[in-house]
Amino acid sequence: MLEKHIVLEDIDPIVFYGVGNSHLLMLKALYPKLRITGRDNVLRVLGDEQQMGLFEQNVEAMRRQILKYNRISEEDILAIVNGEKTKDDAVKGVVVYSISGRPIKSRSENQQKLIDAFEKDDMIFAVGPAGTGKTYLSIALAVRSLKEKQAKKIILSRPAVEAGEKLGFLPGDMKEKIDPYLQPLYDALEDMIPAVKLQDMMEKHIIQIAPLAFMRGRTLSDAVVILDEAQNTTSAQLRMFLTRMGWNTKMIVTGDMTQIDLPRETKSGLREAIRVLRGVEGISFVELNKKDIVRHKLVTRIVNAYEAFDKEFKETDKAEKKEE
């Protein structure tokens, strides 16, 4: 008789065991020659050596299924035990799955270009209007890299540009003042990683969220690094950020050139970087547009309305200057 202890690493054991231990009971029925008990994240298995080896392989396949898709069903368990693909594995083009089991994948041609650019190059600039999924998809790519152990950590950053409110007047300590600027990044992560696991990763600094100013002096290695809202960086800030890149690191810089909140006299670092770095080997530029908007249909209409307004304003402004 052989005894083994199998540790369920990086997953929620409750998902593995199933509601009312239904998955555990199913495994016991599928492996009658083994005595299987589970406590916390450790399986204690006693019995036939040959079945033990098969059981261990299938438990690892189940663990990977949960790690990748945040779920597993009895149908999935049967497919794994029979050496077949699960339904999720049969679906192509999925980056990761949300905690509710929703597949996160490209929903437009330009979103697919962003995914392809991430596979090909180490630095990507993704520029487009609100609602095109550039930030959400970038975070999904980072989460996938972490799950597949292609990266050891995720670092997310945003410039804390004061749009309407002064940081000094906001309540709380520095973290509480800065968190509202970073909330969109938290929202995306919470959609892809279970809350308890996300909290653990943040406490261990596997996932780091920080304002751009905190990047100075660091070398970012073995990571996927995302700078969001880069249109609100100055030239010096963005240059500082880009030169933080270390070994085995991928950087994604996202921004919307129609939403610059910098003072009028300050040039956008993103606008300058696109002009300076275009054509540099190893850097990809992905431009998303109104066709890529995946939010409520009104978002597209709002973007169209403002574009028409801006065009009319520029033409009126030119005409007034000529008259002067």
PDB file of C-alpha atoms in Angstrom:
ATOM      1  CA  MET A   1       0.000   0.000   0.000  1.00  0.00           C
ATOM      2  CA  LEU A   2       1.327   3.391  -1.010  1.00  0.00           C
ATOM      3  CA  GLU A   3       0.473   6.686   0.674  1.00  0.00           C
ATOM      4  CA  LYS A   4       0.882  10.144  -0.827  1.00  0.00           C
ATOM      5  CA  HIS A   5       0.030  13.701   0.105  1.00  0.00           C
ATOM      6  CA  ILE A   6      -0.847  15.932  -2.864  1.00  0.00           C
ATOM      7  CA  VAL A   7      -0.808  19.695  -2.327  1.00  0.00           C
ATOM      8  CA  LEU A   8      -3.298  21.733  -4.370  1.00  0.00           C
ATOM      9  CA  GLU A   9      -1.080  24.738  -5.086  1.00  0.00           C
ATOM     10  CA  ASP A  10      -2.324  28.166  -6.300  1.00  0.00           C
ATOM     11  CA  ILE A  11      -6.028  27.237  -6.369  1.00  0.00           C
ATOM     12  CA  ASP A  12      -9.051  27.519  -4.095  1.00  0.00           C
ATOM     13  CA  PRO A  13      -9.586  24.005  -2.610  1.00  0.00           C
ATOM     14  CA  ILE A  14     -13.332  24.699  -2.309  1.00  0.00           C
ATOM     15  CA  VAL A  15     -13.541  24.894  -6.130  1.00  0.00           C
ATOM     16  CA  PHE A  16     -11.571  21.625  -6.399  1.00  0.00           C
ATOM     17  CA  TYR A  17     -13.695  19.721  -3.851  1.00  0.00           C
ATOM     18  CA  GLY A  18     -16.994  21.024  -5.273  1.00  0.00           C
ATOM     19  CA  VAL A  19     -20.227  21.996  -3.536  1.00  0.00           C
ATOM     20  CA  GLY A  20     -20.814  19.567  -0.672  1.00  0.00           C
ATOM     21  CA  ASN A  21     -17.564  17.776  -1.662  1.00  0.00           C
ATOM     22  CA  SER A  22     -19.312  16.551  -4.837  1.00  0.00           C
ATOM     23  CA  HIS A  23     -16.099  16.483  -6.889  1.00  0.00           C
ATOM     24  CA  LEU A  24     -14.230  14.632  -4.142  1.00  0.00           C
ATOM     25  CA  LEU A  25     -17.013  12.023  -3.903  1.00  0.00           C
ATOM     26  CA  MET A  26     -16.875  11.629  -7.692  1.00  0.00           C
ATOM     27  CA  LEU A  27     -13.113  11.004  -7.585  1.00  0.00           C
ATOM     28  CA  LYS A  28     -13.614   8.369  -4.890  1.00  0.00           C
ATOM     29  CA  ALA A  29     -16.127   6.592  -7.147  1.00  0.00           C
ATOM     30  CA  LEU A  30     -13.799   6.813 -10.165  1.00  0.00           C
ATOM     31  CA  TYR A  31     -10.854   5.389  -8.184  1.00  0.00           C
ATOM     32  CA  PRO A  32     -12.307   2.568  -6.042  1.00  0.00           C
ATOM     33  CA  LYS A  33      -8.869   1.104  -5.251  1.00  0.00           C
ATOM     34  CA  LEU A  34      -7.797   4.341  -3.525  1.00  0.00           C
ATOM     35  CA  ARG A  35      -8.757   5.837  -0.172  1.00  0.00           C
ATOM     36  CA  ILE A  36      -8.966   9.585  -0.760  1.00  0.00           C
ATOM     37  CA  THR A  37      -9.431  12.231   1.914  1.00  0.00           C
ATOM     38  CA  GLY A  38      -9.092  15.993   1.613  1.00  0.00           C
ATOM     39  CA  ARG A  39      -8.305  18.619   4.200  1.00  0.00           C
ATOM     40  CA  ASP A  40      -7.662  22.269   3.372  1.00  0.00           C
ATOM     41  CA  ASN A  41      -5.430  22.181   0.256  1.00  0.00           C
ATOM     42  CA  VAL A  42      -3.939  18.703   0.867  1.00  0.00           C
ATOM     43  CA  LEU A  43      -5.224  15.402  -0.528  1.00  0.00           C
ATOM     44  CA  ARG A  44      -4.228  12.259   1.380  1.00  0.00           C
ATOM     45  CA  VAL A  45      -4.287   9.211  -0.908  1.00  0.00           C
ATOM     46  CA  LEU A  46      -3.739   5.580   0.124  1.00  0.00           C
ATOM     47  CA  GLY A  47      -3.844   2.482  -2.088  1.00  0.00           C
ATOM     48  CA  ASP A  48      -2.804   0.825  -5.349  1.00  0.00           C
ATOM     49  CA  GLU A  49       0.442   2.193  -6.814  1.00  0.00           C
ATOM     50  CA  GLN A  50      -0.667   2.061 -10.472  1.00  0.00           C
ATOM     51  CA  GLN A  51      -3.950   3.886  -9.808  1.00  0.00           C
ATOM     52  CA  MET A  52      -2.078   6.337  -7.593  1.00  0.00           C
ATOM     53  CA  GLY A  53       0.079   7.434 -10.534  1.00  0.00           C
ATOM     54  CA  LEU A  54      -2.944   7.987 -12.797  1.00  0.00           C
ATOM     55  CA  PHE A  55      -4.808   9.769 -10.006  1.00  0.00           C
ATOM     56  CA  GLU A  56      -1.870  12.125  -9.400  1.00  0.00           C
ATOM     57  CA  GLN A  57      -1.676  13.021 -13.120  1.00  0.00           C
ATOM     58  CA  ASN A  58      -5.408  13.728 -13.286  1.00  0.00           C
ATOM     59  CA  VAL A  59      -5.398  15.823 -10.106  1.00  0.00           C
ATOM     60  CA  GLU A  60      -2.652  17.949 -11.670  1.00  0.00           C
ATOM     61  CA  ALA A  61      -4.763  18.314 -14.848  1.00  0.00           C
ATOM     62  CA  MET A  62      -7.747  19.354 -12.690  1.00  0.00           C
ATOM     63  CA  ARG A  63      -5.563  21.870 -10.833  1.00  0.00           C
ATOM     64  CA  ARG A  64      -4.428  23.399 -14.132  1.00  0.00           C
ATOM     65  CA  GLN A  65      -8.047  23.554 -15.339  1.00  0.00           C
ATOM     66  CA  ILE A  66      -9.052  25.527 -12.219  1.00  0.00           C
ATOM     67  CA  LEU A  67      -5.956  27.725 -12.396  1.00  0.00           C
ATOM     68  CA  LYS A  68      -6.696  28.628 -16.014  1.00  0.00           C
ATOM     69  CA  TYR A  69     -10.496  28.868 -15.990  1.00  0.00           C
ATOM     70  CA  ASN A  70     -11.360  29.536 -12.311  1.00  0.00           C
ATOM     71  CA  ARG A  71     -13.812  26.621 -12.387  1.00  0.00           C
ATOM     72  CA  ILE A  72     -14.271  22.890 -12.956  1.00  0.00           C
ATOM     73  CA  SER A  73     -17.395  20.786 -13.471  1.00  0.00           C
ATOM     74  CA  GLU A  74     -18.169  17.088 -13.120  1.00  0.00           C
ATOM     75  CA  GLU A  75     -18.206  16.941 -16.926  1.00  0.00           C
ATOM     76  CA  ASP A  76     -14.676  18.386 -16.954  1.00  0.00           C
ATOM     77  CA  ILE A  77     -13.500  15.795 -14.421  1.00  0.00           C
ATOM     78  CA  LEU A  78     -14.855  12.941 -16.549  1.00  0.00           C
ATOM     79  CA  ALA A  79     -13.169  14.388 -19.655  1.00  0.00           C
ATOM     80  CA  ILE A  80      -9.830  14.648 -17.835  1.00  0.00           C
ATOM     81  CA  VAL A  81     -10.063  11.088 -16.446  1.00  0.00           C
ATOM     82  CA  ASN A  82     -10.921   9.789 -19.949  1.00  0.00           C
ATOM     83  CA  GLY A  83      -7.981  11.671 -21.466  1.00  0.00           C
ATOM     84  CA  GLU A  84     -10.199  14.051 -23.451  1.00  0.00           C
ATOM     85  CA  LYS A  85     -10.248  17.825 -23.847  1.00  0.00           C
ATOM     86  CA  THR A  86     -12.585  19.760 -21.600  1.00  0.00           C
ATOM     87  CA  LYS A  87     -15.146  22.079 -23.203  1.00  0.00           C
ATOM     88  CA  ASP A  88     -13.063  25.085 -22.168  1.00  0.00           C
ATOM     89  CA  ASP A  89      -9.897  23.697 -23.771  1.00  0.00           C
ATOM     90  CA  ALA A  90     -11.805  23.125 -27.001  1.00  0.00           C
ATOM     91  CA  VAL A  91     -12.628  26.848 -27.265  1.00  0.00           C
ATOM     92  CA  LYS A  92      -9.982  28.739 -29.256  1.00  0.00           C
ATOM     93  CA  GLY A  93      -8.666  32.256 -28.797  1.00  0.00           C
ATOM     94  CA  VAL A  94      -9.431  32.666 -25.083  1.00  0.00           C
ATOM     95  CA  VAL A  95      -6.849  34.718 -23.168  1.00  0.00           C
ATOM     96  CA  VAL A  96      -8.184  33.908 -19.672  1.00  0.00           C
ATOM     97  CA  TYR A  97     -11.532  33.249 -18.017  1.00  0.00           C
ATOM     98  CA  SER A  98     -13.217  35.602 -15.573  1.00  0.00           C
ATOM     99  CA  ILE A  99     -14.077  34.395 -12.067  1.00  0.00           C
ATOM    100  CA  SER A 100     -17.644  33.849 -13.314  1.00  0.00           C
ATOM    101  CA  GLY A 101     -16.360  31.610 -16.120  1.00  0.00           C
ATOM    102  CA  ARG A 102     -16.818  34.139 -18.914  1.00  0.00           C
ATOM    103  CA  PRO A 103     -14.180  33.774 -21.665  1.00  0.00           C
ATOM    104  CA  ILE A 104     -12.043  36.883 -22.132  1.00  0.00           C
ATOM    105  CA  LYS A 105     -10.873  37.048 -25.742  1.00  0.00           C
ATOM    106  CA  SER A 106     -10.494  39.525 -28.579  1.00  0.00           C
ATOM    107  CA  ARG A 107     -13.767  40.983 -29.796  1.00  0.00           C
ATOM    108  CA  SER A 108     -12.442  42.929 -32.755  1.00  0.00           C
ATOM    109  CA  GLU A 109      -9.655  42.848 -35.337  1.00  0.00           C
ATOM    110  CA  ASN A 110      -7.591  45.488 -33.534  1.00  0.00           C
ATOM    111  CA  GLN A 111      -7.975  43.764 -30.170  1.00  0.00           C
ATOM    112  CA  GLN A 112      -6.552  40.641 -31.824  1.00  0.00           C
ATOM    113  CA  LYS A 113      -3.671  42.780 -33.115  1.00  0.00           C
ATOM    114  CA  LEU A 114      -2.934  43.709 -29.489  1.00  0.00           C
ATOM    115  CA  ILE A 115      -2.823  40.028 -28.506  1.00  0.00           C
ATOM    116  CA  ASP A 116      -0.571  39.201 -31.485  1.00  0.00           C
ATOM    117  CA  ALA A 117       1.724  42.145 -30.683  1.00  0.00           C
ATOM    118  CA  PHE A 118       2.092  40.897 -27.104  1.00  0.00           C
ATOM    119  CA  GLU A 119       3.214  37.503 -28.418  1.00  0.00           C
ATOM    120  CA  LYS A 120       5.706  39.076 -30.837  1.00  0.00           C
ATOM    121  CA  ASP A 121       7.271  42.105 -29.115  1.00  0.00           C
ATOM    122  CA  ASP A 122       8.358  43.120 -25.616  1.00  0.00           C
ATOM    123  CA  MET A 123       6.955  46.660 -25.701  1.00  0.00           C
ATOM    124  CA  ILE A 124       3.500  47.582 -26.987  1.00  0.00           C
ATOM    125  CA  PHE A 125       1.739  50.927 -27.288  1.00  0.00           C
ATOM    126  CA  ALA A 126      -2.060  50.505 -27.436  1.00  0.00           C
ATOM    127  CA  VAL A 127      -3.860  53.764 -28.195  1.00  0.00           C
ATOM    128  CA  GLY A 128      -7.575  54.295 -28.669  1.00  0.00           C
ATOM    129  CA  PRO A 129     -10.755  55.908 -27.342  1.00  0.00           C
ATOM    130  CA  ALA A 130     -12.644  54.951 -24.183  1.00  0.00           C
ATOM    131  CA  GLY A 131     -14.315  51.546 -24.197  1.00  0.00           C
ATOM    132  CA  THR A 132     -12.062  49.803 -26.719  1.00  0.00           C
ATOM    133  CA  GLY A 133     -10.873  47.278 -24.116  1.00  0.00           C
ATOM    134  CA  LYS A 134      -7.198  48.221 -24.314  1.00  0.00           C
ATOM    135  CA  THR A 135      -6.624  48.249 -20.529  1.00  0.00           C
ATOM    136  CA  TYR A 136      -8.852  45.262 -19.738  1.00  0.00           C
ATOM    137  CA  LEU A 137      -7.320  43.091 -22.464  1.00  0.00           C
ATOM    138  CA  SER A 138      -3.793  44.140 -21.442  1.00  0.00           C
ATOM    139  CA  ILE A 139      -4.468  43.059 -17.858  1.00  0.00           C
ATOM    140  CA  ALA A 140      -5.918  39.761 -19.145  1.00  0.00           C
ATOM    141  CA  LEU A 141      -2.670  39.127 -21.055  1.00  0.00           C
ATOM    142  CA  ALA A 142      -0.686  39.888 -17.904  1.00  0.00           C
ATOM    143  CA  VAL A 143      -2.828  37.519 -15.797  1.00  0.00           C
ATOM    144  CA  ARG A 144      -2.365  34.765 -18.390  1.00  0.00           C
ATOM    145  CA  SER A 145       1.423  35.251 -18.317  1.00  0.00           C
ATOM    146  CA  LEU A 146       1.382  34.968 -14.529  1.00  0.00           C
ATOM    147  CA  LYS A 147      -0.777  31.835 -14.544  1.00  0.00           C
ATOM    148  CA  GLU A 148       1.415  30.185 -17.171  1.00  0.00           C
ATOM    149  CA  LYS A 149       4.540  31.176 -15.195  1.00  0.00           C
ATOM    150  CA  GLN A 150       5.932  33.208 -18.094  1.00  0.00           C
ATOM    151  CA  ALA A 151       6.196  36.125 -15.656  1.00  0.00           C
ATOM    152  CA  LYS A 152       6.765  36.231 -11.903  1.00  0.00           C
ATOM    153  CA  LYS A 153       4.784  39.389 -11.241  1.00  0.00           C
ATOM    154  CA  ILE A 154       2.410  41.969 -12.644  1.00  0.00           C
ATOM    155  CA  ILE A 155       3.076  45.678 -12.152  1.00  0.00           C
ATOM    156  CA  LEU A 156       0.278  48.118 -12.972  1.00  0.00           C
ATOM    157  CA  SER A 157       0.693  51.864 -12.931  1.00  0.00           C
ATOM    158  CA  ARG A 158      -1.129  55.098 -13.717  1.00  0.00           C
ATOM    159  CA  PRO A 159      -0.171  58.762 -13.513  1.00  0.00           C
ATOM    160  CA  ALA A 160      -2.040  60.397 -10.600  1.00  0.00           C
ATOM    161  CA  VAL A 161      -3.142  63.442 -12.582  1.00  0.00           C
ATOM    162  CA  GLU A 162      -5.314  65.842 -10.614  1.00  0.00           C
ATOM    163  CA  ALA A 163      -8.455  66.293 -12.732  1.00  0.00           C
ATOM    164  CA  GLY A 164     -10.696  68.593 -10.745  1.00  0.00           C
ATOM    165  CA  GLU A 165      -9.624  67.600  -7.215  1.00  0.00           C
ATOM    166  CA  LYS A 166      -6.354  68.250  -5.429  1.00  0.00           C
ATOM    167  CA  LEU A 167      -4.711  65.243  -3.770  1.00  0.00           C
ATOM    168  CA  GLY A 168      -4.050  67.259  -0.627  1.00  0.00           C
ATOM    169  CA  PHE A 169      -7.757  67.930  -0.141  1.00  0.00           C
ATOM    170  CA  LEU A 170      -8.807  64.285  -0.476  1.00  0.00           C
ATOM    171  CA  PRO A 171      -9.331  62.402   2.834  1.00  0.00           C
ATOM    172  CA  GLY A 172      -7.013  59.697   4.205  1.00  0.00           C
ATOM    173  CA  ASP A 173      -3.353  58.759   3.986  1.00  0.00           C
ATOM    174  CA  MET A 174      -1.326  58.631   0.752  1.00  0.00           C
ATOM    175  CA  LYS A 175      -2.643  55.165  -0.245  1.00  0.00           C
ATOM    176  CA  GLU A 176      -6.232  56.256   0.293  1.00  0.00           C
ATOM    177  CA  LYS A 177      -5.622  59.429  -1.734  1.00  0.00           C
ATOM    178  CA  ILE A 178      -4.079  57.495  -4.646  1.00  0.00           C
ATOM    179  CA  ASP A 179      -6.401  54.454  -4.729  1.00  0.00           C
ATOM    180  CA  PRO A 180      -9.244  56.253  -6.594  1.00  0.00           C
ATOM    181  CA  TYR A 181      -6.854  56.828  -9.531  1.00  0.00           C
ATOM    182  CA  LEU A 182      -6.000  53.118  -9.593  1.00  0.00           C
ATOM    183  CA  GLN A 183      -9.530  51.740  -9.110  1.00  0.00           C
ATOM    184  CA  PRO A 184     -10.054  50.777 -12.800  1.00  0.00           C
ATOM    185  CA  LEU A 185      -7.019  48.493 -12.504  1.00  0.00           C
ATOM    186  CA  TYR A 186      -8.391  46.882  -9.325  1.00  0.00           C
ATOM    187  CA  ASP A 187     -11.763  46.382 -11.061  1.00  0.00           C
ATOM    188  CA  ALA A 188     -10.197  44.452 -13.962  1.00  0.00           C
ATOM    189  CA  LEU A 189      -8.112  42.252 -11.652  1.00  0.00           C
ATOM    190  CA  GLU A 190     -11.102  41.470  -9.427  1.00  0.00           C
ATOM    191  CA  ASP A 191     -12.940  40.237 -12.514  1.00  0.00           C
ATOM    192  CA  MET A 192     -10.166  37.743 -13.355  1.00  0.00           C
ATOM    193  CA  ILE A 193      -8.731  36.559 -10.025  1.00  0.00           C
ATOM    194  CA  PRO A 194     -10.764  35.329  -7.017  1.00  0.00           C
ATOM    195  CA  ALA A 195     -10.796  37.936  -4.220  1.00  0.00           C
ATOM    196  CA  VAL A 196      -8.926  35.852  -1.609  1.00  0.00           C
ATOM    197  CA  LYS A 197      -6.242  34.860  -4.130  1.00  0.00           C
ATOM    198  CA  LEU A 198      -5.885  38.444  -5.376  1.00  0.00           C
ATOM    199  CA  GLN A 199      -5.446  39.759  -1.837  1.00  0.00           C
ATOM    200  CA  ASP A 200      -2.768  37.117  -1.167  1.00  0.00           C
ATOM    201  CA  MET A 201      -0.930  38.006  -4.405  1.00  0.00           C
ATOM    202  CA  MET A 202      -0.970  41.706  -3.533  1.00  0.00           C
ATOM    203  CA  GLU A 203       0.300  41.072  -0.009  1.00  0.00           C
ATOM    204  CA  LYS A 204       3.165  38.999  -1.468  1.00  0.00           C
ATOM    205  CA  HIS A 205       3.833  41.743  -4.092  1.00  0.00           C
ATOM    206  CA  ILE A 206       3.221  39.284  -6.936  1.00  0.00           C
ATOM    207  CA  ILE A 207       0.724  41.865  -8.172  1.00  0.00           C
ATOM    208  CA  GLN A 208       1.710  45.481  -7.579  1.00  0.00           C
ATOM    209  CA  ILE A 209      -0.400  48.562  -8.285  1.00  0.00           C
ATOM    210  CA  ALA A 210       1.296  51.903  -7.865  1.00  0.00           C
ATOM    211  CA  PRO A 211       1.211  55.453  -9.230  1.00  0.00           C
ATOM    212  CA  LEU A 212       3.814  56.331 -11.846  1.00  0.00           C
ATOM    213  CA  ALA A 213       5.902  58.413  -9.441  1.00  0.00           C
ATOM    214  CA  PHE A 214       6.707  55.241  -7.446  1.00  0.00           C
ATOM    215  CA  MET A 215       8.497  53.689 -10.459  1.00  0.00           C
ATOM    216  CA  ARG A 216      11.551  55.951 -10.269  1.00  0.00           C
ATOM    217  CA  GLY A 217      14.811  54.135  -9.463  1.00  0.00           C
ATOM    218  CA  ARG A 218      13.383  50.637 -10.015  1.00  0.00           C
ATOM    219  CA  THR A 219      14.432  47.963 -12.515  1.00  0.00           C
ATOM    220  CA  LEU A 220      11.410  45.874 -13.479  1.00  0.00           C
ATOM    221  CA  SER A 221      12.438  42.303 -14.378  1.00  0.00           C
ATOM    222  CA  ASP A 222      10.507  39.030 -14.898  1.00  0.00           C
ATOM    223  CA  ALA A 223       7.260  40.952 -15.109  1.00  0.00           C
ATOM    224  CA  VAL A 224       4.423  42.202 -17.246  1.00  0.00           C
ATOM    225  CA  VAL A 225       4.295  45.962 -16.684  1.00  0.00           C
ATOM    226  CA  ILE A 226       1.291  48.030 -17.756  1.00  0.00           C
ATOM    227  CA  LEU A 227       1.114  51.821 -17.779  1.00  0.00           C
ATOM    228  CA  ASP A 228      -2.480  52.972 -18.163  1.00  0.00           C
ATOM    229  CA  GLU A 229      -3.697  56.490 -19.105  1.00  0.00           C
ATOM    230  CA  ALA A 230      -0.247  57.274 -20.514  1.00  0.00           C
ATOM    231  CA  GLN A 231      -1.600  60.316 -22.360  1.00  0.00           C
ATOM    232  CA  ASN A 232      -1.433  62.060 -18.974  1.00  0.00           C
ATOM    233  CA  THR A 233       2.314  61.553 -18.566  1.00  0.00           C
ATOM    234  CA  THR A 234       4.884  64.230 -19.291  1.00  0.00           C
ATOM    235  CA  SER A 235       7.784  63.499 -21.613  1.00  0.00           C
ATOM    236  CA  ALA A 236      10.165  63.068 -18.661  1.00  0.00           C
ATOM    237  CA  GLN A 237       7.770  60.770 -16.797  1.00  0.00           C
ATOM    238  CA  LEU A 238       7.205  58.420 -19.721  1.00  0.00           C
ATOM    239  CA  ARG A 239      10.905  58.326 -20.586  1.00  0.00           C
ATOM    240  CA  MET A 240      11.639  57.414 -16.957  1.00  0.00           C
ATOM    241  CA  PHE A 241       9.014  54.660 -17.031  1.00  0.00           C
ATOM    242  CA  LEU A 242      10.140  53.074 -20.313  1.00  0.00           C
ATOM    243  CA  THR A 243      13.745  52.891 -19.123  1.00  0.00           C
ATOM    244  CA  ARG A 244      12.699  50.839 -16.049  1.00  0.00           C
ATOM    245  CA  MET A 245      12.458  47.775 -18.322  1.00  0.00           C
ATOM    246  CA  GLY A 246      14.541  44.809 -17.145  1.00  0.00           C
ATOM    247  CA  TRP A 247      15.208  41.256 -18.342  1.00  0.00           C
ATOM    248  CA  ASN A 248      12.301  38.964 -19.302  1.00  0.00           C
ATOM    249  CA  THR A 249       9.836  41.849 -19.090  1.00  0.00           C
ATOM    250  CA  LYS A 250       6.987  42.914 -21.316  1.00  0.00           C
ATOM    251  CA  MET A 251       5.590  46.449 -21.194  1.00  0.00           C
ATOM    252  CA  ILE A 252       2.194  47.629 -22.401  1.00  0.00           C
ATOM    253  CA  VAL A 253       1.508  51.365 -22.551  1.00  0.00           C
ATOM    254  CA  THR A 254      -2.136  52.352 -23.066  1.00  0.00           C
ATOM    255  CA  GLY A 255      -3.699  55.748 -23.625  1.00  0.00           C
ATOM    256  CA  ASP A 256      -6.432  57.822 -25.214  1.00  0.00           C
ATOM    257  CA  MET A 257      -5.197  60.945 -26.994  1.00  0.00           C
ATOM    258  CA  THR A 258      -8.680  62.516 -26.798  1.00  0.00           C
ATOM    259  CA  GLN A 259      -8.634  62.535 -22.968  1.00  0.00           C
ATOM    260  CA  ILE A 260      -5.522  64.490 -22.004  1.00  0.00           C
ATOM    261  CA  ASP A 261      -5.916  66.058 -18.528  1.00  0.00           C
ATOM    262  CA  LEU A 262      -2.520  67.766 -18.440  1.00  0.00           C
ATOM    263  CA  PRO A 263      -2.233  71.566 -18.198  1.00  0.00           C
ATOM    264  CA  ARG A 264      -2.485  73.236 -21.642  1.00  0.00           C
ATOM    265  CA  GLU A 265       1.186  74.218 -21.725  1.00  0.00           C
ATOM    266  CA  THR A 266       2.360  70.635 -20.945  1.00  0.00           C
ATOM    267  CA  LYS A 267       2.988  68.252 -23.850  1.00  0.00           C
ATOM    268  CA  SER A 268       1.770  64.663 -23.591  1.00  0.00           C
ATOM    269  CA  GLY A 269       4.639  62.187 -23.178  1.00  0.00           C
ATOM    270  CA  LEU A 270       2.624  59.553 -25.032  1.00  0.00           C
ATOM    271  CA  ARG A 271       2.205  61.737 -28.108  1.00  0.00           C
ATOM    272  CA  GLU A 272       5.968  62.364 -28.171  1.00  0.00           C
ATOM    273  CA  ALA A 273       6.877  58.684 -27.553  1.00  0.00           C
ATOM    274  CA  ILE A 274       4.737  57.516 -30.467  1.00  0.00           C
ATOM    275  CA  ARG A 275       6.544  59.970 -32.766  1.00  0.00           C
ATOM    276  CA  VAL A 276      10.044  59.168 -31.455  1.00  0.00           C
ATOM    277  CA  LEU A 277       9.784  55.369 -31.087  1.00  0.00           C
ATOM    278  CA  ARG A 278       7.747  54.393 -34.138  1.00  0.00           C
ATOM    279  CA  GLY A 279       9.941  52.191 -36.290  1.00  0.00           C
ATOM    280  CA  VAL A 280      12.157  51.006 -33.393  1.00  0.00           C
ATOM    281  CA  GLU A 281      12.647  47.234 -33.622  1.00  0.00           C
ATOM    282  CA  GLY A 282      10.899  45.271 -30.872  1.00  0.00           C
ATOM    283  CA  ILE A 283       8.181  47.890 -30.268  1.00  0.00           C
ATOM    284  CA  SER A 284       4.624  47.454 -31.589  1.00  0.00           C
ATOM    285  CA  PHE A 285       1.974  50.144 -32.019  1.00  0.00           C
ATOM    286  CA  VAL A 286      -1.692  49.136 -31.990  1.00  0.00           C
ATOM    287  CA  GLU A 287      -4.305  51.754 -32.800  1.00  0.00           C
ATOM    288  CA  LEU A 288      -7.867  51.009 -31.721  1.00  0.00           C
ATOM    289  CA  ASN A 289     -10.846  53.006 -32.942  1.00  0.00           C
ATOM    290  CA  LYS A 290     -14.609  53.429 -32.604  1.00  0.00           C
ATOM    291  CA  LYS A 291     -15.228  50.026 -34.215  1.00  0.00           C
ATOM    292  CA  ASP A 292     -13.441  48.368 -31.276  1.00  0.00           C
ATOM    293  CA  ILE A 293     -15.664  49.873 -28.559  1.00  0.00           C
ATOM    294  CA  VAL A 294     -17.107  47.021 -26.506  1.00  0.00           C
ATOM    295  CA  ARG A 295     -19.001  48.982 -23.847  1.00  0.00           C
ATOM    296  CA  HIS A 296     -22.639  50.102 -24.012  1.00  0.00           C
ATOM    297  CA  LYS A 297     -23.720  51.197 -27.515  1.00  0.00           C
ATOM    298  CA  LEU A 298     -24.152  54.754 -26.176  1.00  0.00           C
ATOM    299  CA  VAL A 299     -20.371  54.993 -25.663  1.00  0.00           C
ATOM    300  CA  THR A 300     -19.856  54.831 -29.446  1.00  0.00           C
ATOM    301  CA  ARG A 301     -22.466  57.528 -29.958  1.00  0.00           C
ATOM    302  CA  ILE A 302     -20.873  59.722 -27.280  1.00  0.00           C
ATOM    303  CA  VAL A 303     -17.420  59.345 -28.893  1.00  0.00           C
ATOM    304  CA  ASN A 304     -18.905  60.238 -32.307  1.00  0.00           C
ATOM    305  CA  ALA A 305     -20.709  63.283 -30.892  1.00  0.00           C
ATOM    306  CA  TYR A 306     -17.581  64.649 -29.212  1.00  0.00           C
ATOM    307  CA  GLU A 307     -15.474  64.057 -32.336  1.00  0.00           C
ATOM    308  CA  ALA A 308     -17.983  66.063 -34.381  1.00  0.00           C
ATOM    309  CA  PHE A 309     -17.980  68.808 -31.727  1.00  0.00           C
ATOM    310  CA  ASP A 310     -14.161  68.990 -31.621  1.00  0.00           C
ATOM    311  CA  LYS A 311     -13.995  69.185 -35.419  1.00  0.00           C
ATOM    312  CA  GLU A 312     -16.568  71.982 -35.509  1.00  0.00           C
ATOM    313  CA  PHE A 313     -14.789  73.846 -32.686  1.00  0.00           C
ATOM    314  CA  LYS A 314     -11.430  73.691 -34.495  1.00  0.00           C
ATOM    315  CA  GLU A 315     -12.955  74.962 -37.742  1.00  0.00           C
ATOM    316  CA  THR A 316     -14.708  77.839 -35.904  1.00  0.00           C
ATOM    317  CA  ASP A 317     -11.497  78.674 -34.025  1.00  0.00           C
ATOM    318  CA  LYS A 318      -9.503  78.805 -37.294  1.00  0.00           C
ATOM    319  CA  ALA A 319     -12.110  81.047 -38.913  1.00  0.00           C
ATOM    320  CA  GLU A 320     -12.076  83.445 -35.945  1.00  0.00           C
ATOM    321  CA  LYS A 321      -8.266  83.664 -36.004  1.00  0.00           C
ATOM    322  CA  LYS A 322      -8.297  84.503 -39.735  1.00  0.00           C
ATOM    323  CA  GLU A 323     -10.781  87.323 -39.136  1.00  0.00           C
ATOM    324  CA  GLU A 324      -8.481  88.761 -36.443  1.00  0.00           C
TER     325      GLU A 324
END
